[in-house]
Coordinates of C-alpha atoms in Angstrom, one line a residue:
X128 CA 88.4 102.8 123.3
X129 CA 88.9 100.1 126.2
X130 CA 90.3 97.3 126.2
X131 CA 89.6 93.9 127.0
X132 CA 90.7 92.7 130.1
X133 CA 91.9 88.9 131.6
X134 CA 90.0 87.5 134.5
X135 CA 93.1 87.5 136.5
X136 CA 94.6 90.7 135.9
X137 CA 92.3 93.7 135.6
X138 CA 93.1 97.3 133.8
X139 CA 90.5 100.6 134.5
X140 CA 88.4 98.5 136.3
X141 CA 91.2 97.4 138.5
X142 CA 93.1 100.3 140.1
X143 CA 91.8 103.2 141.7
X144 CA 94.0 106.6 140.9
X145 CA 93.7 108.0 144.3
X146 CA 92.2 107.1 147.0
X147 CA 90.1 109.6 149.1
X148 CA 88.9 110.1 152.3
X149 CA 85.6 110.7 153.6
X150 CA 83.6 110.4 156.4
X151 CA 86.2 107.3 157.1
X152 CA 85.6 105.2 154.6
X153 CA 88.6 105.0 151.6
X154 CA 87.1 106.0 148.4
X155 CA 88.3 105.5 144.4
X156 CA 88.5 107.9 141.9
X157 CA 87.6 106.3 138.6
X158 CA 90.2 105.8 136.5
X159 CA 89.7 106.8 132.5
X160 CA 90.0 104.4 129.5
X161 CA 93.9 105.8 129.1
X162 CA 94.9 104.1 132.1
X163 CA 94.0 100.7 131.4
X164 CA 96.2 97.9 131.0
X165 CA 96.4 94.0 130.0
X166 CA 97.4 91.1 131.9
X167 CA 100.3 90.4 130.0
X168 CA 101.7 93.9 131.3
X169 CA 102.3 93.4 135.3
X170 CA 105.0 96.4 135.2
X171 CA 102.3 98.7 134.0
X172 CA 99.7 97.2 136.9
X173 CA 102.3 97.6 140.0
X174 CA 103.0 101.4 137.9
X175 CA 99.3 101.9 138.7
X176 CA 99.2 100.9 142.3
X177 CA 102.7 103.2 142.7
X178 CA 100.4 105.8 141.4
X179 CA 97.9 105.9 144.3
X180 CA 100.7 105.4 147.1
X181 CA 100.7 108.7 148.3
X182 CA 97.4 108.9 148.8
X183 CA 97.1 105.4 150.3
X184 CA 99.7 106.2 152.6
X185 CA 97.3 109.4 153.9
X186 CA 94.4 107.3 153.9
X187 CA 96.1 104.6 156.5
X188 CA 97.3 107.7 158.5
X189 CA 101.1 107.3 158.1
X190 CA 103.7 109.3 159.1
X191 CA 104.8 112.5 156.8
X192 CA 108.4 110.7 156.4
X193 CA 107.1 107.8 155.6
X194 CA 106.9 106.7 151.8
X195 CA 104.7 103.5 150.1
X196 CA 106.4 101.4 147.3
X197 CA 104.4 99.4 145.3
X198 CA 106.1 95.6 145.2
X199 CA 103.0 93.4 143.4
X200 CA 99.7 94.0 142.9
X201 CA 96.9 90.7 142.5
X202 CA 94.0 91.2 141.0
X203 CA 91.2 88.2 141.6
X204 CA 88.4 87.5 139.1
X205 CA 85.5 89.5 140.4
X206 CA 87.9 92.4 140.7
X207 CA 89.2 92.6 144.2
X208 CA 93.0 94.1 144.8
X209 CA 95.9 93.2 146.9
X210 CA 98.1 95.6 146.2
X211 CA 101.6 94.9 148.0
X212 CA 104.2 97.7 149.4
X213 CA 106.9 98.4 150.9
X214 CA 107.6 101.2 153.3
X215 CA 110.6 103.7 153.5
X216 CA 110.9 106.2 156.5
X217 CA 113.0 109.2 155.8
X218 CA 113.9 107.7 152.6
X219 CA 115.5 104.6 154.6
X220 CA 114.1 101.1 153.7
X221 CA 111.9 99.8 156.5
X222 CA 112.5 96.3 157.1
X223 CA 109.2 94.4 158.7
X224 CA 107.2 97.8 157.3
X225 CA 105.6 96.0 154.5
X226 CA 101.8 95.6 154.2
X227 CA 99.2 94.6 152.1
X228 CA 96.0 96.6 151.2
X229 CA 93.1 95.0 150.3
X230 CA 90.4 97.0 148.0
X231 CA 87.3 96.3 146.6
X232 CA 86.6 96.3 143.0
X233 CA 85.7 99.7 143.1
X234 CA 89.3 100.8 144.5
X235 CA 88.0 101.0 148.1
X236 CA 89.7 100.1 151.0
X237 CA 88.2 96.5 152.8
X238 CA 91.2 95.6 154.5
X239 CA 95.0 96.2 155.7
X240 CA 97.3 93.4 156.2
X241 CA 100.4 94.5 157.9
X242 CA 104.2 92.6 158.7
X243 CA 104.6 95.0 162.1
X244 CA 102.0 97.1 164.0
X245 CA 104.4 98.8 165.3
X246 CA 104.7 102.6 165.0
X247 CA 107.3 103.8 163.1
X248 CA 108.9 106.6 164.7
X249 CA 112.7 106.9 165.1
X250 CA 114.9 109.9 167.6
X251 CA 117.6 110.3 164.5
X252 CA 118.4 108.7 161.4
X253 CA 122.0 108.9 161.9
X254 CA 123.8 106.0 162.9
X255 CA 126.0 105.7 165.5
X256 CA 128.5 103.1 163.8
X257 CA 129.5 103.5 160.3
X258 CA 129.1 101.5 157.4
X259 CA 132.9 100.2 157.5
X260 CA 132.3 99.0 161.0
X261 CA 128.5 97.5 160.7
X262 CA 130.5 95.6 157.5
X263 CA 133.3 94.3 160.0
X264 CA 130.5 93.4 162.6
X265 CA 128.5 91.1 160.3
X266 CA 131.6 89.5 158.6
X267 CA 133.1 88.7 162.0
X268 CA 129.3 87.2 162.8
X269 CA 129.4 85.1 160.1
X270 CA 132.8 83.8 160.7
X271 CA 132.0 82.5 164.1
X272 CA 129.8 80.5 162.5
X273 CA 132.3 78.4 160.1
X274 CA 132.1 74.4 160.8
X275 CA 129.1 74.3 163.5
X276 CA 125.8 72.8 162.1
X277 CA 122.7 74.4 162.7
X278 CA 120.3 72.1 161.2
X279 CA 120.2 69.1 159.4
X280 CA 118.8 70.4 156.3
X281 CA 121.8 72.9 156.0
X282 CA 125.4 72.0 155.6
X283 CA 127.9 74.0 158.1
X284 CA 129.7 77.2 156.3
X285 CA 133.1 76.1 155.4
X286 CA 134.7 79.1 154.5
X287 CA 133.6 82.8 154.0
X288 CA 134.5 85.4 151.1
X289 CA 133.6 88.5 150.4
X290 CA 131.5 91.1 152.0
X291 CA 129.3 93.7 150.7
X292 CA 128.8 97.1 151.9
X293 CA 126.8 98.0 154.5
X294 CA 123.2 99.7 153.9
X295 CA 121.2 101.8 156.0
X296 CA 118.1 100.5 157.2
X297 CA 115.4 100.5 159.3
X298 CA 114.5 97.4 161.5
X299 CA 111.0 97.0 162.7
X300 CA 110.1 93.4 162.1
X301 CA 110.5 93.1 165.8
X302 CA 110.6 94.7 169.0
X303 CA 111.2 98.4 169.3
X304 CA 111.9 100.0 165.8
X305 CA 115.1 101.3 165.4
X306 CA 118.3 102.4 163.2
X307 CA 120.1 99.7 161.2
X308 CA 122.7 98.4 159.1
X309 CA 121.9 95.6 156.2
X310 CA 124.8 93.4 155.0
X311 CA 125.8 90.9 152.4
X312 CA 128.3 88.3 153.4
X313 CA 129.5 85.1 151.0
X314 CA 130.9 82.0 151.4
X315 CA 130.6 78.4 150.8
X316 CA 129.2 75.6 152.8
X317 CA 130.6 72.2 153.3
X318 CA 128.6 70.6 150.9
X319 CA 129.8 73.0 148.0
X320 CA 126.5 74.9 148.2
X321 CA 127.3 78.6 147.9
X322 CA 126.3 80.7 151.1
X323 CA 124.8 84.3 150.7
X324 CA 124.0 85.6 154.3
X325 CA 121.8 88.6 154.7
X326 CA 122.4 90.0 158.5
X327 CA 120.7 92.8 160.0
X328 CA 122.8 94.5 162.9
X329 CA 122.0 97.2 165.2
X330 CA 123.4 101.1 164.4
X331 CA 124.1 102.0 167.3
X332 CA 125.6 98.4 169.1
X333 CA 126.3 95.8 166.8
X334 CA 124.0 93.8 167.9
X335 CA 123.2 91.1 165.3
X336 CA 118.9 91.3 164.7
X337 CA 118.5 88.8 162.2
X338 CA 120.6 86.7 159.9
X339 CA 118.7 85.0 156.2
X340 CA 120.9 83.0 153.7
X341 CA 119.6 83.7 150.2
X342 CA 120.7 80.7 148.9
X343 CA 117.9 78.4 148.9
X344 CA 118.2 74.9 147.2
X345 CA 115.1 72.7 147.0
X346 CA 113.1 74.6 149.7
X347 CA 114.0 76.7 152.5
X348 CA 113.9 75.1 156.0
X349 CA 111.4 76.3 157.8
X350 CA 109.9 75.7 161.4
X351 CA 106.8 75.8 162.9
X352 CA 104.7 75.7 165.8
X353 CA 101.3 73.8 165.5
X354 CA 98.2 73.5 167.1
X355 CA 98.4 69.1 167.6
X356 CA 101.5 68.8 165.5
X357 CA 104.0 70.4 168.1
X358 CA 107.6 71.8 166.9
X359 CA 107.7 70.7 162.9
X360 CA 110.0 71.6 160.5
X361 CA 108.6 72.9 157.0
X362 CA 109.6 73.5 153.9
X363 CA 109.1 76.5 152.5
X364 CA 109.3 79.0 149.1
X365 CA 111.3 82.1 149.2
X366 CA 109.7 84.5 147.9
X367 CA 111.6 88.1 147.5
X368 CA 112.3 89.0 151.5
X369 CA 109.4 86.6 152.6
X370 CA 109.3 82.9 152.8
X371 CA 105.4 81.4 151.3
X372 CA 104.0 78.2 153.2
X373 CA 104.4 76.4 149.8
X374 CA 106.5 73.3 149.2
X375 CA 108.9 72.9 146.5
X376 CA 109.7 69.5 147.4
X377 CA 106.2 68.0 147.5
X378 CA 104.3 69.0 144.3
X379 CA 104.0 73.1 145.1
X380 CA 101.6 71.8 148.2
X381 CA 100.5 75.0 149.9
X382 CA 98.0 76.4 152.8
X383 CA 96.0 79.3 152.5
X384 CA 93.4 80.8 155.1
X385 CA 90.0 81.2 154.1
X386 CA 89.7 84.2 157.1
X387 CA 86.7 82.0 158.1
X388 CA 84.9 82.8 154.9
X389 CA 83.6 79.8 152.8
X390 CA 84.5 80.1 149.2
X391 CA 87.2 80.7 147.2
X392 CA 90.8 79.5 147.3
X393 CA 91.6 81.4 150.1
X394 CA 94.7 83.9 150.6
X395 CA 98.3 81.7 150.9
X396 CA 100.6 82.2 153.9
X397 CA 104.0 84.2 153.8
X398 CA 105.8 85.3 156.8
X399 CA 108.8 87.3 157.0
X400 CA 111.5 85.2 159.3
X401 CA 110.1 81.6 158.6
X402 CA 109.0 80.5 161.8
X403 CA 105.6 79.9 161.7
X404 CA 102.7 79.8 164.5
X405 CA 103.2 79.5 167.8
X406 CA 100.9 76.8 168.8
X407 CA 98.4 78.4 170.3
X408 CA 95.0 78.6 168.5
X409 CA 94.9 82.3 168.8
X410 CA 97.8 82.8 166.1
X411 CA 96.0 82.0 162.8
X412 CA 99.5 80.4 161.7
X413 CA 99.5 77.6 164.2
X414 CA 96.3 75.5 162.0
X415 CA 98.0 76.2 159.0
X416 CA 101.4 74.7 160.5
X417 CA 99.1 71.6 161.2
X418 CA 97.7 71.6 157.6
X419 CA 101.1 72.0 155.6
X420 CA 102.7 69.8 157.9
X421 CA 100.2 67.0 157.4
X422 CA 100.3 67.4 154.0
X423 CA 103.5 66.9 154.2
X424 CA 103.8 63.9 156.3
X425 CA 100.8 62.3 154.2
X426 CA 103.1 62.9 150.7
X427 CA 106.2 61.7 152.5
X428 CA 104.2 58.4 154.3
X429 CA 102.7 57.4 150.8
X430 CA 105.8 58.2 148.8
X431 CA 108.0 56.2 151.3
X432 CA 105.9 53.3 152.1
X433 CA 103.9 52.7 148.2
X434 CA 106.3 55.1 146.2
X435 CA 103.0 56.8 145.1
X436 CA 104.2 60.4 143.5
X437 CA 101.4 62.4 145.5
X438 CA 97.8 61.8 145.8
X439 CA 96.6 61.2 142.3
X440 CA 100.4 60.2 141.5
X441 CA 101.9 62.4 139.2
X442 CA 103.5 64.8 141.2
X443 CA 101.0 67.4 141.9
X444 CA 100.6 68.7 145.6
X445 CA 97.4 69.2 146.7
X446 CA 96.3 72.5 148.8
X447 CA 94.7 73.3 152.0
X448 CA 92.5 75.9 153.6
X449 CA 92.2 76.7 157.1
X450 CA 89.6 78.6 159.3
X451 CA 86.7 77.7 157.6
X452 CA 83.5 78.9 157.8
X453 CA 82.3 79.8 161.2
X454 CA 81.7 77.1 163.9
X455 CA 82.6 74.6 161.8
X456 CA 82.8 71.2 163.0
X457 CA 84.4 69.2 160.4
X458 CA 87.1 68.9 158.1
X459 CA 86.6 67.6 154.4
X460 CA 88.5 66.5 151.0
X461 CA 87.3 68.0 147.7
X462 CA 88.1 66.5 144.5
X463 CA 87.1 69.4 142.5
X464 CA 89.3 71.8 143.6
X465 CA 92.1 68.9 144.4
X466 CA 92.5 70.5 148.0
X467 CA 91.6 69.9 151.8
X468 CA 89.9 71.8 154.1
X469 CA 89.8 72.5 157.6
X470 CA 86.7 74.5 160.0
X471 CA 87.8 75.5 163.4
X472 CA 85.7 73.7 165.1
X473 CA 82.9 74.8 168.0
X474 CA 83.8 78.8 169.0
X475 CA 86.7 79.0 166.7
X476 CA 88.9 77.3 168.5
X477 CA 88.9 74.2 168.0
X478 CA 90.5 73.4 164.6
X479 CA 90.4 70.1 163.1
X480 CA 94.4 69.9 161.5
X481 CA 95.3 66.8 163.7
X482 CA 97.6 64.8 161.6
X483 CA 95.2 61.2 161.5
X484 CA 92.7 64.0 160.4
X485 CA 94.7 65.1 157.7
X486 CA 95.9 61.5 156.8
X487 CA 92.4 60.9 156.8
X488 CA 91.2 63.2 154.2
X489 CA 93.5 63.5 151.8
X490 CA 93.6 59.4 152.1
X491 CA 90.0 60.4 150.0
X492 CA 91.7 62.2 147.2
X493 CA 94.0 58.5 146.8
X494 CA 90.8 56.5 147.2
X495 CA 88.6 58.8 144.0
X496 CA 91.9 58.1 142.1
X497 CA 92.3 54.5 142.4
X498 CA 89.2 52.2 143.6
X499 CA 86.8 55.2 143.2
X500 CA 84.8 53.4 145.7
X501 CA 81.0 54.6 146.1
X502 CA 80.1 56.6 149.1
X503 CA 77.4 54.5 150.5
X504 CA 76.3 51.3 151.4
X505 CA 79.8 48.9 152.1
X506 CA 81.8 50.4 149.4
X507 CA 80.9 54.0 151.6
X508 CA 82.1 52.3 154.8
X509 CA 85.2 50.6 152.9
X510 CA 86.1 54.4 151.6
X511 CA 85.6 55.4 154.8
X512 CA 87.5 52.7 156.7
X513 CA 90.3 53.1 153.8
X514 CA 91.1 56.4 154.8
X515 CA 91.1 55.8 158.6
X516 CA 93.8 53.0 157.8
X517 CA 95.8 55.3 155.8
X518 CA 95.4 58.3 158.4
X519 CA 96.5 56.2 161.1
X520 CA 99.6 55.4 158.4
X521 CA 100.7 58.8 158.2
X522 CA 100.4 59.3 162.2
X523 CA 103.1 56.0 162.6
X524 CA 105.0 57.5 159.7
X525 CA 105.3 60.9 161.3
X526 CA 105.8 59.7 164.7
X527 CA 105.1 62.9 166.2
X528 CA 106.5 63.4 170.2
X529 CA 103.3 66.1 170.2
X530 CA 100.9 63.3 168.7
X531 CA 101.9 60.1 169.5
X532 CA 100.6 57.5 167.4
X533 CA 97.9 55.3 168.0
X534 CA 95.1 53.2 166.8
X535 CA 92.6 56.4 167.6
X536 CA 90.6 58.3 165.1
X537 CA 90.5 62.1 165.6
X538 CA 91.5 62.0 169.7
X539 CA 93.5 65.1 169.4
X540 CA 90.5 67.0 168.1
X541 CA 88.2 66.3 171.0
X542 CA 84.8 66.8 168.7
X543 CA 82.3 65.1 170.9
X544 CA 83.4 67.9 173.7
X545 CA 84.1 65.0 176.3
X546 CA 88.0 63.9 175.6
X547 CA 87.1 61.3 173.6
X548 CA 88.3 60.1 169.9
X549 CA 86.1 60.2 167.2
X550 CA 86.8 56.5 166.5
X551 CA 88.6 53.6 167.9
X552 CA 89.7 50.8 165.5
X553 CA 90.4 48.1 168.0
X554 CA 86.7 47.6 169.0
X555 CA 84.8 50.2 167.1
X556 CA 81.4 49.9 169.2
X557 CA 83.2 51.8 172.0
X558 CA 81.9 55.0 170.4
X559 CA 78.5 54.0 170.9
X560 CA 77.6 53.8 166.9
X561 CA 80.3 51.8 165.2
X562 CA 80.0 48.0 163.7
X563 CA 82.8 45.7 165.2
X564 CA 81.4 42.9 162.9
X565 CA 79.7 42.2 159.4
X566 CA 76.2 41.5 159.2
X567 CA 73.4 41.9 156.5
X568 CA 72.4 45.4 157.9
X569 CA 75.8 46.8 158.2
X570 CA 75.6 48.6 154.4
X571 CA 72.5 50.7 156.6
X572 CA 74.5 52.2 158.4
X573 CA 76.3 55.6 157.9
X574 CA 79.8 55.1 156.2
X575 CA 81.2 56.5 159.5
X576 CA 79.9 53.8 160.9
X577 CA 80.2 50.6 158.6
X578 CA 83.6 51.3 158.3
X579 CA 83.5 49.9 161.5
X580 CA 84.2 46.1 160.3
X581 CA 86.9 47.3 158.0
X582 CA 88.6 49.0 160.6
X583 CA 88.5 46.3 163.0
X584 CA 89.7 44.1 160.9
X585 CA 93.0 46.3 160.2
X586 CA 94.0 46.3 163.7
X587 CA 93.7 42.4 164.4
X588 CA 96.0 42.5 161.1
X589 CA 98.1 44.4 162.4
X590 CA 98.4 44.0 166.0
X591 CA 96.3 41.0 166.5
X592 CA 93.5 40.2 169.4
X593 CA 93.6 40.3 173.0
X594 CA 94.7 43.0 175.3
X595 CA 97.9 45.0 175.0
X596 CA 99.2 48.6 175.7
X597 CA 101.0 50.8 173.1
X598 CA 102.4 54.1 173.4
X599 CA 100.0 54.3 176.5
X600 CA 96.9 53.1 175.1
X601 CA 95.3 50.4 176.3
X602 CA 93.5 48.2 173.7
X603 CA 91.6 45.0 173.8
X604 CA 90.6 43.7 170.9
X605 CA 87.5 41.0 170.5
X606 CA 86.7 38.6 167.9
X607 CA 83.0 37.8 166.5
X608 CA 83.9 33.7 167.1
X609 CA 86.1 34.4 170.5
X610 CA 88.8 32.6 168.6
X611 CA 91.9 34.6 168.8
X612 CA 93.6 35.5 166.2
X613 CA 97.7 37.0 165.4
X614 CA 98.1 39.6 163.1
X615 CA 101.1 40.6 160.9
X616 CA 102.2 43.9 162.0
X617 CA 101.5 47.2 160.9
X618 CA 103.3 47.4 157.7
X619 CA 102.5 44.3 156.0
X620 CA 98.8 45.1 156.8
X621 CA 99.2 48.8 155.3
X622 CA 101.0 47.4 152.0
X623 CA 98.1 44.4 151.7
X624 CA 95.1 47.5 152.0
X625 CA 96.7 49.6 149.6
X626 CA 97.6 46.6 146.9
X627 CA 93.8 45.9 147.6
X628 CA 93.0 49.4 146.9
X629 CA 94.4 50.3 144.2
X630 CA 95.0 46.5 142.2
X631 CA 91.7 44.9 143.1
X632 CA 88.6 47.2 144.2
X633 CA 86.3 49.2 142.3
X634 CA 83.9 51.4 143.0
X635 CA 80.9 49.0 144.3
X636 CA 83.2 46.3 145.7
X637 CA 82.1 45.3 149.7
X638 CA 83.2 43.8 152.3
X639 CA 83.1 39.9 150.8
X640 CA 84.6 41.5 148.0
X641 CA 87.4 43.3 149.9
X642 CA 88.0 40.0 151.4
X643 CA 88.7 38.5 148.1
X644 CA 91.2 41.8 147.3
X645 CA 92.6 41.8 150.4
X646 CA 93.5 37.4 150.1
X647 CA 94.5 38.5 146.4
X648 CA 97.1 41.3 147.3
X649 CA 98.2 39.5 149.9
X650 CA 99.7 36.0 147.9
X651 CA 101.1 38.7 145.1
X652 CA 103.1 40.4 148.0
X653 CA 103.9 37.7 150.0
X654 CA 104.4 34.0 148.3
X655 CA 101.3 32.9 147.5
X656 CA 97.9 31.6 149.5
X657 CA 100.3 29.3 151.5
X658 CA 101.9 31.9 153.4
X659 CA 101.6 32.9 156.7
X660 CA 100.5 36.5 155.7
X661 CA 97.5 34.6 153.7
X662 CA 95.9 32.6 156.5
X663 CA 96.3 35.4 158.7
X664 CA 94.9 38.0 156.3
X665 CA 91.8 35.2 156.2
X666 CA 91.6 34.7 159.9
X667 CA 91.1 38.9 160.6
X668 CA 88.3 38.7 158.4
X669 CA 86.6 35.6 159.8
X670 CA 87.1 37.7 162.8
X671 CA 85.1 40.4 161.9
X672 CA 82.2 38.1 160.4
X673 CA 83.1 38.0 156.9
X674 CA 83.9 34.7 155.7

């Protein structure tokens, strides 16, 4: 008799018990009722996907020394399988030999997602060093470490103790594959934190190939290489010997790639030496360096600057999915699914992860959990506007050398094809659309475009009329009487939108009305409607027409 099975975790219908080969395309046996099992039994569903190793092995045309070991196996509602393994070549681990197979519901092979292409093929499996002397190697490695900082997120080694022996391995998560020894060293670090050091050394020199400390405290420290973003560091999940693009730090926020499909959640990142993209479009990691990153700066700039826990403030991260769809020219916050999402833009190589982007959109999620303010008419163009202000927030907080910030929408993104931004806040006509000023017909207008007035208005808050340069930007900045007006800086003006926000509006308030919230948040945060902060706050609007 069968058994019912979870949505999540699959039995008969799940695993295939071998996996044939015919006319080059993978093929599932059936399995029988006996070899069913129940989501709450994972040990029995990785036994399964052990079972058909061999014969997964033949079917990707391994080697004959070479071995498949099933590590995890996912199952997804409609019955598609990721079944994880690792690889062993003459019985030898294979570091970097890992892969993931990807099967259909019916057991048959879609897809193969591999660490290494690489060949695996070795001369000898006999080392040339022995263990005893790969041991001394990677303790006397470690050692010449003691008292020099690497990072700032990890404290120098301070002393080191014991070392483990030395195991047999084979390297191939770069370069040439070849013959290697695997060792444990301990120790402590100056900040009492203990150190476990994995190294990696060659057989046959010495040479040290890679060095992991298992030891990870709130996240690891990762680094990564984006498309807009630049150099970043990350923080990342260790996961077993791979790191996930997850943060432990900022509500379990992670990416995932969509593999420019358009539904789903998406498949999350993990990478084997945490270093991530390389900044070029071609490696799919560099967008998803921009996305976690942004995410990240956008927790960090609304945490720091309105100690808000996350965007609907209670600690949850939100997620993000990159290469969306194809040809897609847009990015876009969903409520639904609490996550953002990113299309890479005309030919697929354009993504749309600039930071102000990402700012932008997840500014959306804050704005549905506070004002909730419609999406048309001036309440669309104040949403709109809202999240422009915030998105230009979280490209000062940031304060990228790769993205320098400004008072420009979406200028790293180049979607109208010519160089130019998407927006400009200090006289938003210049894109040819925008409203620098209030009138009757501005709640016409697309939100893009009504959130003109609001926009305006920020920037002679902030950095007041006239012309200046900033960070190599040239702005001039008009006013609807000619009467020039001062602003209050940056800050003030980003702490007096966000009071506004999330004190004052609702969901159908406009732009008379976010003058009123605007007046009211600023007396609360700065001594009352005799302040300076007041009468400016009142002159940017009278600047932009609302009065």
């Amino acid at each position: 008799m069968k058994r019912k099975l979870s949505a999540v975790l699959s039995a008969s219908a799940v695993l295939a018990a071998a996996i044939q080969v015919s006319s080059g395309t993978a093929q599932a046996l059936p399995f029988t009722a006996d070899d069913a099992v129940t989501a709450q039994q994972p040990a029995q569903l990785i036994a399964l996907a052990d079972s058909q190793s061999s014969a997964t092995a033949k079917a990707l045309g391994l080697g004959s020394q070479e071995k498949l070991v099933a590590k995890d196996a996912v199952v997804d509602a409609d019955g598609t399988r990721h079944l994880r393994y690792e690889r062993t070549l003459g019985g030898l681990p294979v570091i970097g030999g890992d892969l993931v197979v990807h099967q259909d519901a019916k057991g048959r092979i879609q897809s193969v997602d591999r660490a290494v292409e690489a060949k695996l093929a070795l001369p000898s499996l006999t080392p040339e060093l022995s263990a005893a002397k790969a041991a001394a190697n990677a303790t006397g490695a470690v050692k010449a470490t003691v008292g020099i900082t690497k990072d700032e997120d990890t404290a120098a080694l301070k002393e080191v103790g014991s070392t483990g022996r030395a195991e047999l391995v084979v390297w191939a998560s770069s370069g040439t594959p070849r013959l290697a020894y695997r060792t444990t060293v301990e120790g402590v670090r100056a900040d009492g934190t203990p150190s476990r050091q994995q190294l990696v050394t060659d057989a046959a020199s010495g040479e040290v190939l890679s060095t992991h400390e298992d030891i990870q405290t709130a996240g690891a420290a990762g680094t990564g290489r984006g498309v807009f973003d630049g150099s970043v560091k990350l923080t990342t999940t260790p996961y077993k010997t791979w790191f996930q693009l997850k943060d432990p730090t900022r509500g379990n926020q992670y990416t995932t790639t969509l593999k420019n499909g358009t539904s789903g959640q998406g498949t999350q990142y993990i990478d084997l030496d945490n270093r991530w993209g390389s900044g070029q479009v071609a490696n799919g990691q560099s967008a998803a360096v921009d996305a976690q990153f942004g995410a990240a700066a956008t927790w960090d700039f609304y945490k720091s600057t309105f100690g808000r826990n996350g965007i609907r403030n209670d600690g949850v991260g939100a997620y993000s999915r990159v290469h969306y769809g194809q040809n897609y020219v847009n990015a876009f916050w969903d409520d639904s699914c609490f996550c953002m999402t990113y299309g890479d833009g005309a030919g697929n190589t354009h993504p749309l992860t600039a930071l102000d982007v990402a700012g932008h959109e997840m500014s959306h999620g804050v704005t549905s959990h506070t004002a909730g303010l419609n999406y048309w008419g001036e309440s669309g163009g104040l949403n709109e506007a809202t999240s422009d202000i915030m998105g230009t927030g979280v490209e000062w907080y940031a304060n990228l050398p790769a993205d320098k910030p400004d008072y420009l929408i979406g200028e790293k993104i180049d979607i109208n094809g010519d160089g130019t931004p998407l927006r400009y806040m200090d006289k938003p006509s210049k894109d040819g659309a925008s409203a620098d000023y209030w009138s009757s017909g501005v709640g016409n207008l697309d939100v893009h475009y009504s959130s003109g007035v609001a926009n305006h208005f920020f920037f002679l808050l902030s950095m007041g009329s006239g012309a200046k340069s900033v960070n190599g930007v040239s702005y001039n900045s008009p006013t609807y009487d000619g009467v020039p007006v001062a602003g209050i800086g940056r800050n003030k003006a980003l702490q007096v939108w966000y009071r506004a926000l999330t004190v004052y509006m609702t969901s159908t308030t406009n732009y008379q009305g976010a003058r009123v919230a605007t007046l009211k948040a600023t007396a609360d945060l700065y001594g009352g409607t005799g302040s300076t902060e007041y009468k400016r706050v009142a002159a940017a609007w009278k600047a932009v027409n609302v009065n």
